[in-house]
Short mmCIF file of C-alpha atoms in Angstrom, two decimals:
data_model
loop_
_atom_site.label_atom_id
_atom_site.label_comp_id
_atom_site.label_asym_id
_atom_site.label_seq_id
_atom_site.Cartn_x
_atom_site.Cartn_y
_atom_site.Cartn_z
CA UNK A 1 11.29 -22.52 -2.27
CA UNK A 2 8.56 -20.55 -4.68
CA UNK A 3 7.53 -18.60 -1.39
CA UNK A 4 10.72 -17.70 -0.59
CA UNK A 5 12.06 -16.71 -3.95
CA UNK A 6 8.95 -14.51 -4.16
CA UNK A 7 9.34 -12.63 -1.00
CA UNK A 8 12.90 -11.89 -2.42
CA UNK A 9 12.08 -10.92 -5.50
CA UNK A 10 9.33 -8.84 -3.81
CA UNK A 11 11.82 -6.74 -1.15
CA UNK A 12 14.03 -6.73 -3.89
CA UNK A 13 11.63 -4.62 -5.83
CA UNK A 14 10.80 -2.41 -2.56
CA UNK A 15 14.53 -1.66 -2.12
CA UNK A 16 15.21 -0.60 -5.43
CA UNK A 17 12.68 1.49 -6.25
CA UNK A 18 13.37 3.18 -2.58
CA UNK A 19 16.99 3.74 -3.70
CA UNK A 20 15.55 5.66 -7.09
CA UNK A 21 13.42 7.60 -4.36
CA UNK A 22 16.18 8.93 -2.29
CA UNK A 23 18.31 9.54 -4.92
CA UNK A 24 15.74 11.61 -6.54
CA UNK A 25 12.88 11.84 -4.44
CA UNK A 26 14.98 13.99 -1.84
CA UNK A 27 16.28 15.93 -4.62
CA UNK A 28 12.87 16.58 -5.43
CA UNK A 29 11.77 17.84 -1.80
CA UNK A 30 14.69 19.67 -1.43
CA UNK A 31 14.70 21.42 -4.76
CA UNK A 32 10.55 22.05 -4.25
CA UNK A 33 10.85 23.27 -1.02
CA UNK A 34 8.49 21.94 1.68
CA UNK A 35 5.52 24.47 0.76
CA UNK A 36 5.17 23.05 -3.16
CA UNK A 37 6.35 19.64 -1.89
CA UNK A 38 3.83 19.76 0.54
CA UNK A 39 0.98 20.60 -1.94
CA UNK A 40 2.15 17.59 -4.25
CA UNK A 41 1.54 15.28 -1.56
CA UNK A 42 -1.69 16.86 -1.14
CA UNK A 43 -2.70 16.04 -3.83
CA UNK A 44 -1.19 11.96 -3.55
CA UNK A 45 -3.43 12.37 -0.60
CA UNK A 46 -6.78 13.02 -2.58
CA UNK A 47 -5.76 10.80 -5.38
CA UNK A 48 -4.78 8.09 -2.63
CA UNK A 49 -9.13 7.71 -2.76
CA UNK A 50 -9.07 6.87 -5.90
CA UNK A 51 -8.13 2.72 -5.01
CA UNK A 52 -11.26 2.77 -2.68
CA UNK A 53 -13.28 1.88 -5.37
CA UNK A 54 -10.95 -0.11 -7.36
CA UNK A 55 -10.83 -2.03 -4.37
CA UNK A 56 -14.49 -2.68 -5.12
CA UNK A 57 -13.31 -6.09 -6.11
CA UNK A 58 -10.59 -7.18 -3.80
CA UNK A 59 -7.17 -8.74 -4.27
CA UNK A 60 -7.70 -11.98 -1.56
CA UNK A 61 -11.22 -12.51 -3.54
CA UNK A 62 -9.40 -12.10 -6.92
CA UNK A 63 -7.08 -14.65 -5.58
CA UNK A 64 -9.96 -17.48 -4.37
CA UNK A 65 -11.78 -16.59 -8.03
CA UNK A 66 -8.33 -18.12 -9.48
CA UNK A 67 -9.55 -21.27 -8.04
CA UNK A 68 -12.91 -21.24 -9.92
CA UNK A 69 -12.40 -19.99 -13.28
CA UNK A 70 -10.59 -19.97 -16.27
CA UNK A 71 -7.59 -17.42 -15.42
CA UNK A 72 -7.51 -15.16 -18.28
CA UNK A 73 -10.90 -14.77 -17.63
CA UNK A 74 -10.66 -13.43 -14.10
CA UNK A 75 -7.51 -11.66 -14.87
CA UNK A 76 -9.43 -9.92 -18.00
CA UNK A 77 -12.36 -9.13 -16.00
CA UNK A 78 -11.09 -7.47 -13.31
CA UNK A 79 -8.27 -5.71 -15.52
CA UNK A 80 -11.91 -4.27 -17.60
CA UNK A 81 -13.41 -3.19 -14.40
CA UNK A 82 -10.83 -1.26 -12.93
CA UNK A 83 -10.23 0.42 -15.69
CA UNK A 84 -13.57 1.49 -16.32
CA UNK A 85 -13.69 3.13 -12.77
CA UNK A 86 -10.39 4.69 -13.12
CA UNK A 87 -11.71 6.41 -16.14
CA UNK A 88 -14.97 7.40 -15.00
CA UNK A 89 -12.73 9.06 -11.90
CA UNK A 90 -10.17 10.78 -14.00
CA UNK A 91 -13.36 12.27 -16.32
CA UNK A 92 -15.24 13.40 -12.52
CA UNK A 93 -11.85 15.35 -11.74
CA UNK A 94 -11.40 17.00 -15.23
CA UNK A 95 -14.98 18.24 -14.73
CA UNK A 96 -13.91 19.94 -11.48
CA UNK A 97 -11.64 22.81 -12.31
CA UNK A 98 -14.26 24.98 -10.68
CA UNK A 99 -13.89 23.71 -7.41
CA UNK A 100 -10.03 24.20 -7.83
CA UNK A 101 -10.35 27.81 -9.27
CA UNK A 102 -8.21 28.74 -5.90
CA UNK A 103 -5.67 26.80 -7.49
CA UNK A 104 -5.36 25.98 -11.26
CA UNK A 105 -1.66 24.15 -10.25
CA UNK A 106 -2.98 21.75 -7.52
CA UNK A 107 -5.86 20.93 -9.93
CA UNK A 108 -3.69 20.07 -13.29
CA UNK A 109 -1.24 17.73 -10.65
CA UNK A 110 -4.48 16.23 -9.65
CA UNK A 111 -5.78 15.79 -13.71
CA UNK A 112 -2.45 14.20 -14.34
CA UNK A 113 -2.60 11.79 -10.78
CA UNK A 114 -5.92 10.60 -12.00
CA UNK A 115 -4.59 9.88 -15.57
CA UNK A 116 -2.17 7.97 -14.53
CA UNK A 117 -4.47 5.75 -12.18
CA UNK A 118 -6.18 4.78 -15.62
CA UNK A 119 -2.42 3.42 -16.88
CA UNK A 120 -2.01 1.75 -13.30
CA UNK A 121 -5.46 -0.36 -13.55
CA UNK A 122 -4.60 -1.38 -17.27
CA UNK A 123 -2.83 -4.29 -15.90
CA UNK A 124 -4.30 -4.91 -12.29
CA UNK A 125 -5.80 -8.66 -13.39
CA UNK A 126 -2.25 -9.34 -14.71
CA UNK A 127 -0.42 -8.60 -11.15
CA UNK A 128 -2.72 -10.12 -8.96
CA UNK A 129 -2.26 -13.40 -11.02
CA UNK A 130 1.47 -13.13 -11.13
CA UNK A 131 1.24 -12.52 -7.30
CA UNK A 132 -1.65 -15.89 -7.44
CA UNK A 133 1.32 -17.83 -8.86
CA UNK A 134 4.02 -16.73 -7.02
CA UNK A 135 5.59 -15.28 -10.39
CA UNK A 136 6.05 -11.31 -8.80
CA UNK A 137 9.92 -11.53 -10.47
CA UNK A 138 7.74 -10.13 -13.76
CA UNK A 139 6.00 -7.53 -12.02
CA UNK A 140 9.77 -6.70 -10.25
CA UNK A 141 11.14 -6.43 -13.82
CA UNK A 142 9.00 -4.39 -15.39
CA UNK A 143 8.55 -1.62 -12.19
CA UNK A 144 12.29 -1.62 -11.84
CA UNK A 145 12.62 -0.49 -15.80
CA UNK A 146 9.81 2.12 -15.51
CA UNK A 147 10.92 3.77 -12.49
CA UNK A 148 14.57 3.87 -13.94
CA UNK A 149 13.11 5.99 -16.78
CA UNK A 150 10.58 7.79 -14.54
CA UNK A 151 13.21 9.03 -12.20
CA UNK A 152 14.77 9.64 -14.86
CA UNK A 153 12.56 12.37 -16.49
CA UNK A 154 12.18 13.77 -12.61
CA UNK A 155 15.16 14.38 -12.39
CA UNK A 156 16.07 16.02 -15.55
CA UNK A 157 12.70 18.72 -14.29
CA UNK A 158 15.08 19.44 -11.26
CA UNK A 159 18.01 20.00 -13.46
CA UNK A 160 16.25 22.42 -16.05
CA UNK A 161 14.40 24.09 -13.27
CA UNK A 162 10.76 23.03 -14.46
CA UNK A 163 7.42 23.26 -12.26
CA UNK A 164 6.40 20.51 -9.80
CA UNK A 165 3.63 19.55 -12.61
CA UNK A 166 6.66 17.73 -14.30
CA UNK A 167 6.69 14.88 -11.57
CA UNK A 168 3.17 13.80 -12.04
CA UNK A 169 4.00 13.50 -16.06
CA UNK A 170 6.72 11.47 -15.11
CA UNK A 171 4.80 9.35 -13.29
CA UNK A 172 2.42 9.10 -16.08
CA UNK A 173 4.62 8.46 -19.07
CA UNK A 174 6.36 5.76 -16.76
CA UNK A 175 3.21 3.55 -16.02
CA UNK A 176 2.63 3.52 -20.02
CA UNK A 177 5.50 1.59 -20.29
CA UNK A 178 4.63 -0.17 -17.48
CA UNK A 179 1.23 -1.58 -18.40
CA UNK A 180 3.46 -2.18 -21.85
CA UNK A 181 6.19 -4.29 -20.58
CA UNK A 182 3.66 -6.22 -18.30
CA UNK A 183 0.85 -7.05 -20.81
CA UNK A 184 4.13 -8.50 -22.99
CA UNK A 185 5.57 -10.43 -19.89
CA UNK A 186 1.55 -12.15 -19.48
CA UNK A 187 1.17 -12.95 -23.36
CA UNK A 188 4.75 -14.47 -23.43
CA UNK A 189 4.51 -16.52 -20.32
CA UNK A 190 1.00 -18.08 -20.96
CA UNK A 191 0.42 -17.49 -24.18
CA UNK A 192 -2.64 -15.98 -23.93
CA UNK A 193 -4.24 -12.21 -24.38
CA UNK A 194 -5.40 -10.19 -21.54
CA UNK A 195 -9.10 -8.81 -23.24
CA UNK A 196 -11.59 -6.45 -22.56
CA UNK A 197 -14.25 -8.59 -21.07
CA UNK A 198 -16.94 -7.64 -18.72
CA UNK A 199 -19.40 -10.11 -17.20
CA UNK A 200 -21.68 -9.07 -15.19
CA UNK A 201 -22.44 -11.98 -13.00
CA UNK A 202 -18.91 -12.61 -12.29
CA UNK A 203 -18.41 -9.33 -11.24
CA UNK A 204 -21.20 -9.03 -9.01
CA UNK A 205 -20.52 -12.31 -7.46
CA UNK A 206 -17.05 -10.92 -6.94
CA UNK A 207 -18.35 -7.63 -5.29
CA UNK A 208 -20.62 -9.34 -3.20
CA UNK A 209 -17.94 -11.34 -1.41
CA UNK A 210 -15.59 -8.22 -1.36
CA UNK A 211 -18.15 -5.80 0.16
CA UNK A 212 -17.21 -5.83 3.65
CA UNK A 213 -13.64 -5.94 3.31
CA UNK A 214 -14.18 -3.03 0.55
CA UNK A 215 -16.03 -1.17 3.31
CA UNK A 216 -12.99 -1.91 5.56
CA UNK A 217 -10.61 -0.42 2.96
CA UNK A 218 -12.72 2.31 2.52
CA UNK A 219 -12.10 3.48 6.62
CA UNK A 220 -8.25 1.70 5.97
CA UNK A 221 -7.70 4.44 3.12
CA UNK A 222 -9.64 7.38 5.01
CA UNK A 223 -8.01 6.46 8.57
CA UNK A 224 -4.14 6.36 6.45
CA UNK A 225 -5.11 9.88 4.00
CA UNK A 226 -6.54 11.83 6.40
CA UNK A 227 -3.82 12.96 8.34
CA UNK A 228 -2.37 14.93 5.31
CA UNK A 229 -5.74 16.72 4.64
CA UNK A 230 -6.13 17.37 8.04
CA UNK A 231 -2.55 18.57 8.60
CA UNK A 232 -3.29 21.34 5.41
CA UNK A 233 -6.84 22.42 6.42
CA UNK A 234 -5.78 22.81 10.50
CA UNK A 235 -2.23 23.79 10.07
CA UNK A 236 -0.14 24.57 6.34
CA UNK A 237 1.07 23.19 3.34
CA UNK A 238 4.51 23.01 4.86
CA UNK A 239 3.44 20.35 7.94
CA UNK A 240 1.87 18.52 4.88
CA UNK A 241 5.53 18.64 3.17
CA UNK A 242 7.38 17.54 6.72
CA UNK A 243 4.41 14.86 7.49
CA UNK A 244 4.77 13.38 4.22
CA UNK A 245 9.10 13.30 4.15
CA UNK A 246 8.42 11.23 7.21
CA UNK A 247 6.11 8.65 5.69
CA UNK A 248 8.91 8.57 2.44
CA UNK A 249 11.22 7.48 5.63
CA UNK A 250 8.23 4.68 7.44
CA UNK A 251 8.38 3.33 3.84
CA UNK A 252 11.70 1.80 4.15
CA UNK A 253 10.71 0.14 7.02
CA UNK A 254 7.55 -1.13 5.38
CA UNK A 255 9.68 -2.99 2.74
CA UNK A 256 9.69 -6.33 4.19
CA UNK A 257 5.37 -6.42 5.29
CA UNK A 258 3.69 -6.12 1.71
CA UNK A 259 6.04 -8.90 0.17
CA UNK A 260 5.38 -11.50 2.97
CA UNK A 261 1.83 -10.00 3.18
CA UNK A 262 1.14 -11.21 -0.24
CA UNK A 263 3.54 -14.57 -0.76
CA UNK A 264 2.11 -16.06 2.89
CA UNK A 265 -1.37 -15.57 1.64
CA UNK A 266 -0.92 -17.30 -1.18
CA UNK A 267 0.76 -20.35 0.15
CA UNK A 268 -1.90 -20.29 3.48
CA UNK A 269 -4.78 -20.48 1.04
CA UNK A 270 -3.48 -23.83 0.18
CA UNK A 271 -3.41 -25.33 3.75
CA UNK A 272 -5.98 -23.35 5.32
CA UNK A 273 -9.01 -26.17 4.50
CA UNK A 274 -6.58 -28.89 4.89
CA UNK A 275 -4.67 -28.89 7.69
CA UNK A 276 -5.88 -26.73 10.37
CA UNK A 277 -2.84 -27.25 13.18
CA UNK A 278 -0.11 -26.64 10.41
CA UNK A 279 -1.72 -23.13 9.39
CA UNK A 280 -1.37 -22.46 12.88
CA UNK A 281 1.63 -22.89 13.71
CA UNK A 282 2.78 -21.61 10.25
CA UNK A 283 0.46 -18.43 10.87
CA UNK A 284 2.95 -17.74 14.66
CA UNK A 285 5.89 -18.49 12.61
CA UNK A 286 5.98 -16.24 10.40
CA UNK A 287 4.30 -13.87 12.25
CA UNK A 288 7.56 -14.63 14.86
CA UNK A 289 9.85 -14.28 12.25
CA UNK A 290 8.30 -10.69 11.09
CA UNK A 291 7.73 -9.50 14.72
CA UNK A 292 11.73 -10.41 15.60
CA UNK A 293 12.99 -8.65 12.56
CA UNK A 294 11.20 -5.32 13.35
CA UNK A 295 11.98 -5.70 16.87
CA UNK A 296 15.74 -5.59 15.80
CA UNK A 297 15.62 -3.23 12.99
CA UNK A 298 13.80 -0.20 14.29
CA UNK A 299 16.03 0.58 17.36
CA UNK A 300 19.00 0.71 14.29
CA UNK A 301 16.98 2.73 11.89
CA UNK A 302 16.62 5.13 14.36
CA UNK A 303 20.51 5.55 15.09
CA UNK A 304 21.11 5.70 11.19
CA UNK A 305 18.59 8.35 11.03
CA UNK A 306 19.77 10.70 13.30
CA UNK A 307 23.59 10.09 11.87
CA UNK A 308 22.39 10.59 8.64
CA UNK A 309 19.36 12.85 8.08
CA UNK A 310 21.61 16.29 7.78
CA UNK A 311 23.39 15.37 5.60
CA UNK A 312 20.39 13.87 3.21
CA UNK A 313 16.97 16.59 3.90
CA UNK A 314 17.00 20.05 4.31
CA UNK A 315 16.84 21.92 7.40
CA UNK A 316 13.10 22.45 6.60
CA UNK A 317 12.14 18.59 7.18
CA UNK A 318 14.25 18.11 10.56
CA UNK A 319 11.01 17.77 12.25
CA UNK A 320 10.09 14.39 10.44
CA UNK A 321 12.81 12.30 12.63
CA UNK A 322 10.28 12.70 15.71
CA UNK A 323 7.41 12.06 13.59
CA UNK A 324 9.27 8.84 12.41
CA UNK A 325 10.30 7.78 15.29
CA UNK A 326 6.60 7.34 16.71
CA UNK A 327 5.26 6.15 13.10
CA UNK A 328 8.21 2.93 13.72
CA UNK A 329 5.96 1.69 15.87
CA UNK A 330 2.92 1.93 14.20
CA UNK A 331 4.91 -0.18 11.80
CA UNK A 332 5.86 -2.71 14.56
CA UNK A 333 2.20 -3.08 14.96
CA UNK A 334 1.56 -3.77 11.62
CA UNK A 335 4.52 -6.19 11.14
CA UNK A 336 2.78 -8.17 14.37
CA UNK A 337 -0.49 -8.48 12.56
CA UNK A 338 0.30 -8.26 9.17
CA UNK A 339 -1.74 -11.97 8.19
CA UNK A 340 -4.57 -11.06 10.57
CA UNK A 341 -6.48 -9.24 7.83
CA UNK A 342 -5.76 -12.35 5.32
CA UNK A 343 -6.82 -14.75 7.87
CA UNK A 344 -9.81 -12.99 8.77
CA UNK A 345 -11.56 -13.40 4.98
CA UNK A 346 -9.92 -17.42 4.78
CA UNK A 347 -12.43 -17.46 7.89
CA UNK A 348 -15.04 -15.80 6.69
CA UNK A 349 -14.84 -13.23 9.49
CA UNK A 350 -14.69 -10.20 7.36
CA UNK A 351 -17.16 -7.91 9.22
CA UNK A 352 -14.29 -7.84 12.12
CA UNK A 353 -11.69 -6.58 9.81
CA UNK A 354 -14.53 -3.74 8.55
CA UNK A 355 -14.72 -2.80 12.39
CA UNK A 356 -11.46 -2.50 12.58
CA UNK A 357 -11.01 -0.18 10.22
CA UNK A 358 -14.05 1.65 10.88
CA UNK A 359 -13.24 2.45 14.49
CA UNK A 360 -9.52 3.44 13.07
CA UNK A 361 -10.88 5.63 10.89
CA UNK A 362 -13.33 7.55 13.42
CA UNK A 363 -10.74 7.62 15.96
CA UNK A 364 -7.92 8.70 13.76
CA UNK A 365 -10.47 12.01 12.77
CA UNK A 366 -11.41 12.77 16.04
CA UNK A 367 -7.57 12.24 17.24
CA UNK A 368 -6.01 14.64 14.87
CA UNK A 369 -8.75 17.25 15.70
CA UNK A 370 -7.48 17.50 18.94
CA UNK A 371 -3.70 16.47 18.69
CA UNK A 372 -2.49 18.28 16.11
CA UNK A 373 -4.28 21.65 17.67
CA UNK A 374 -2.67 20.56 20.91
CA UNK A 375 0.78 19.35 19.43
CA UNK A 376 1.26 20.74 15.54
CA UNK A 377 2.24 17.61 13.42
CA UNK A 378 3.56 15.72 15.59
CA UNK A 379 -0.45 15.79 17.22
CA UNK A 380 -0.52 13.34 13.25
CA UNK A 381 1.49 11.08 14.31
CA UNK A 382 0.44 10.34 17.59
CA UNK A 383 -2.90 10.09 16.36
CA UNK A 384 -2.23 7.50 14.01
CA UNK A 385 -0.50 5.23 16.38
CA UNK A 386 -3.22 5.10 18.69
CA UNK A 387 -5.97 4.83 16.55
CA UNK A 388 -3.88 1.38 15.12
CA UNK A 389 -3.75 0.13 18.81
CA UNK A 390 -7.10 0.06 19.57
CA UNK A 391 -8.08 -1.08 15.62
CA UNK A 392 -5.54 -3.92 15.31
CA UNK A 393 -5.15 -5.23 19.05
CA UNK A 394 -7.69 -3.93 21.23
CA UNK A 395 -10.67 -4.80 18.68
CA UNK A 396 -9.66 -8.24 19.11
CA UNK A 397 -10.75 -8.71 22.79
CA UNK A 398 -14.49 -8.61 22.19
CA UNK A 399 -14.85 -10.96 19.66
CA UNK A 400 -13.70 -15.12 19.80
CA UNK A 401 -11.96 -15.13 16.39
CA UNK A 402 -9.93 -12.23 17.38
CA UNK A 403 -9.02 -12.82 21.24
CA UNK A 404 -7.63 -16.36 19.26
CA UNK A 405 -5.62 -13.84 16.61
CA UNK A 406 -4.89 -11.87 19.19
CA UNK A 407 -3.13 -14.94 21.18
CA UNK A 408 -1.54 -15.77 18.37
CA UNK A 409 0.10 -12.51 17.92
CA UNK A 410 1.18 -11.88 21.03
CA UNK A 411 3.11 -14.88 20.51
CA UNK A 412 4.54 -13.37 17.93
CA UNK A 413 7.11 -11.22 20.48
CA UNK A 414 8.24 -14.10 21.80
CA UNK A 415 11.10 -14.91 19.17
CA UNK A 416 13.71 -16.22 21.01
CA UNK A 417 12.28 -19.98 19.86
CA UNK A 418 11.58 -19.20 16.05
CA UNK A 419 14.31 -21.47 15.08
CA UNK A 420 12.40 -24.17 16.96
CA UNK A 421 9.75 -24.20 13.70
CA UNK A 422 10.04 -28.18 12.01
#
């Protein structure tokens, strides 16, 4: 019942927070225009590097460390850590105003970005346990408060006419009260204090088991950002501002992935060692049950989305509904494999996930190079989806452990006997 209330609580949290989006986020793109819209996503795109090396210790080895260790410990350690990076970062970008002399705008949203990255990795240790214990209602509760006020604050810039620079604040002064509400929720609940503690053998012990899959996220974050850069340097700030209201759109569709993502793991962490033929089966039924729901809800996005867009975006944007109409299935790929990266580090296979990702990111570069000359933004798109093919299902046929995940995927489309599952 825990996994299950979880995953609610979870998409509950998704949903919400995408209502506050297109309530104000298209107000915000509309107001901005796609040219300064387009330049604030820019700059979410440059930021968007900032989590590779957070990611230096990642969230499944957090997770296992749980096992080991005292929690606060772990959950104090890695909240140190993060922070320490994100403050080194945010000090690197201050330092850089020469190299953004072209544009003293884009450079202060940037400052601002990376500020609020140092609020965001305050409390990292604390969410990753809550997630641990299947507990994410307290990371729901505080995120749905903060973005309240957030959007808030955005939306109040639209309404006295200030400068794009005003969402970034936002953003900033809402993840204060974040990291608040959150540090409250983890002293009330277990009665303890999340410190500043750094110990170095932990943390290298931690690093050293995360190093491949932090090389994998490393290509994950380069193959996912690059489009964006790419899209500005070969084309225009604009196709950056259309690329990115179609992404906004692939995000409601994304809703349902991270939740189960997370809430499977932790419940096939338990089984994994145990019972071998149960994590099996459980692994192609939920799989099944993710597959069949994307299968069904795409096809009916795309009919609301061409009913509705008009009367939601701008004429500038029209463009995204093609672009999200070939991102869907990039999602529909995802859905299909979303426990294969999970499974792969329960197995101890993690060099196949950083291949993956590596060959995703290569092929997604050399893609757009050619597409979007060839086909504008839309090149972007197309790129993307065939540069997850080959990393998420081809890859698999040329090793054992992923023609197996790859079997078991493929499974996945057949839903027609989910209900079968005892």
């Amino acid at each position: 019942m825990s996994v299950k209330n979880n995953i609610i609580w979870l998409i509950f949290d998704k949903i919400f927070i995408l209502i506050l989006q297109f309530v104000v986020g298209v107000k915000i793109a509309n107001h901005f225009g796609s040219y300064q819209y387009g330049k604030y996503s820019y700059a979410l795109s440059i930021i968007a590097f900032i989590p590779m090396l957070l990611e230096l210790l990642n969230t499944r080895i957090i997770k296992l460390y749980f096992y080991k260790y005292n929690f606060n410990i772990i959950v104090s350690i890695v909240s140190t850590f993060k922070n320490l990076i994100s403050i080194i970062i945010f000090v690197v970008i201050l330092l850089s105003k020469y190299f953004f002399s072209y544009d003293i705008e884009l450079y202060w949203i940037l400052v601002i970005l990376s500020l609020d990255n140092i609020f965001i990795s305050m409390t990292l240790g604390i969410e990753n346990y809550f997630d641990y214990k299947l507990q994410s209602r307290y990371i729901v509760v505080s995120n749905n408060i903060v973005k309240i006020i957030s959007y808030l604050i955005q939306y109040l810039a639209i309404v006295f006419n200030y400068g794009i620079i005003m969402i970034p604040v936002a953003r900033c002064i809402g993840d204060i009260l974040r990291a608040f509400i959150l540090k409250y929720q983890y002293r009330k609940k277990y009665n303890v204090v999340n410190k500043i503690v750094l110990n170095k053998k932990i943390i290298l012990r931690m690093i050293n088991e995360s190093i491949l899959i932090w090389f994998s996220f490393i290509s994950y974050t380069i193959a996912s950002n690059i489009d964006r850069i790419m899209l500005k340097n070969l084309l225009n700030l604009e196709s950056v501002g259309i690329y990115s209201i179609a992404n906004q759109l692939i995000s409601i569709l994304l809703i349902i992935i991270g939740p189960f993502q997370n809430t499977v793991f932790s419940e096939l962490i338990k089984i994994y060692h145990k019972d071998k033929i149960l994590y099996e089966k459980k692994y192609i039924y939920f799989t099944k049950i993710l597959t069949g729901l994307y299968i069904v809800g795409i096809p009916i996005s795309f009919f609301v989305l061409q009913k509705s867009f008009k009367y939601v975006f701008s004429p500038d944007y029209s463009q995204a509904i093609s672009l999200y109409m070939i991102l869907s299935l990039v999602v529909l790929v995802k859905a299909n494999v979303f426990l294969r990266s999970s499974h792969l580090v329960l197995s101890n296979n993690r060099s196949l996930i950083l291949k993956s990702e590596t060959i995703a990111a290569i092929a997604n570069i050399f893609l757009n190079y050619i597409l979007i000359n060839k086909f504008g933004v839309r090149g972007a798109a197309i790129s993307t989806l065939i540069s997850q093919v080959i990393s998420l299902w081809i890859v698999d046929i040329f090793s054992k452990e992923g023609r197996k995940l790859l079997k078991y995927h493929l499974k996945g489309f057949y839903i027609f006997d989910v209900l079968k599952y005892k």
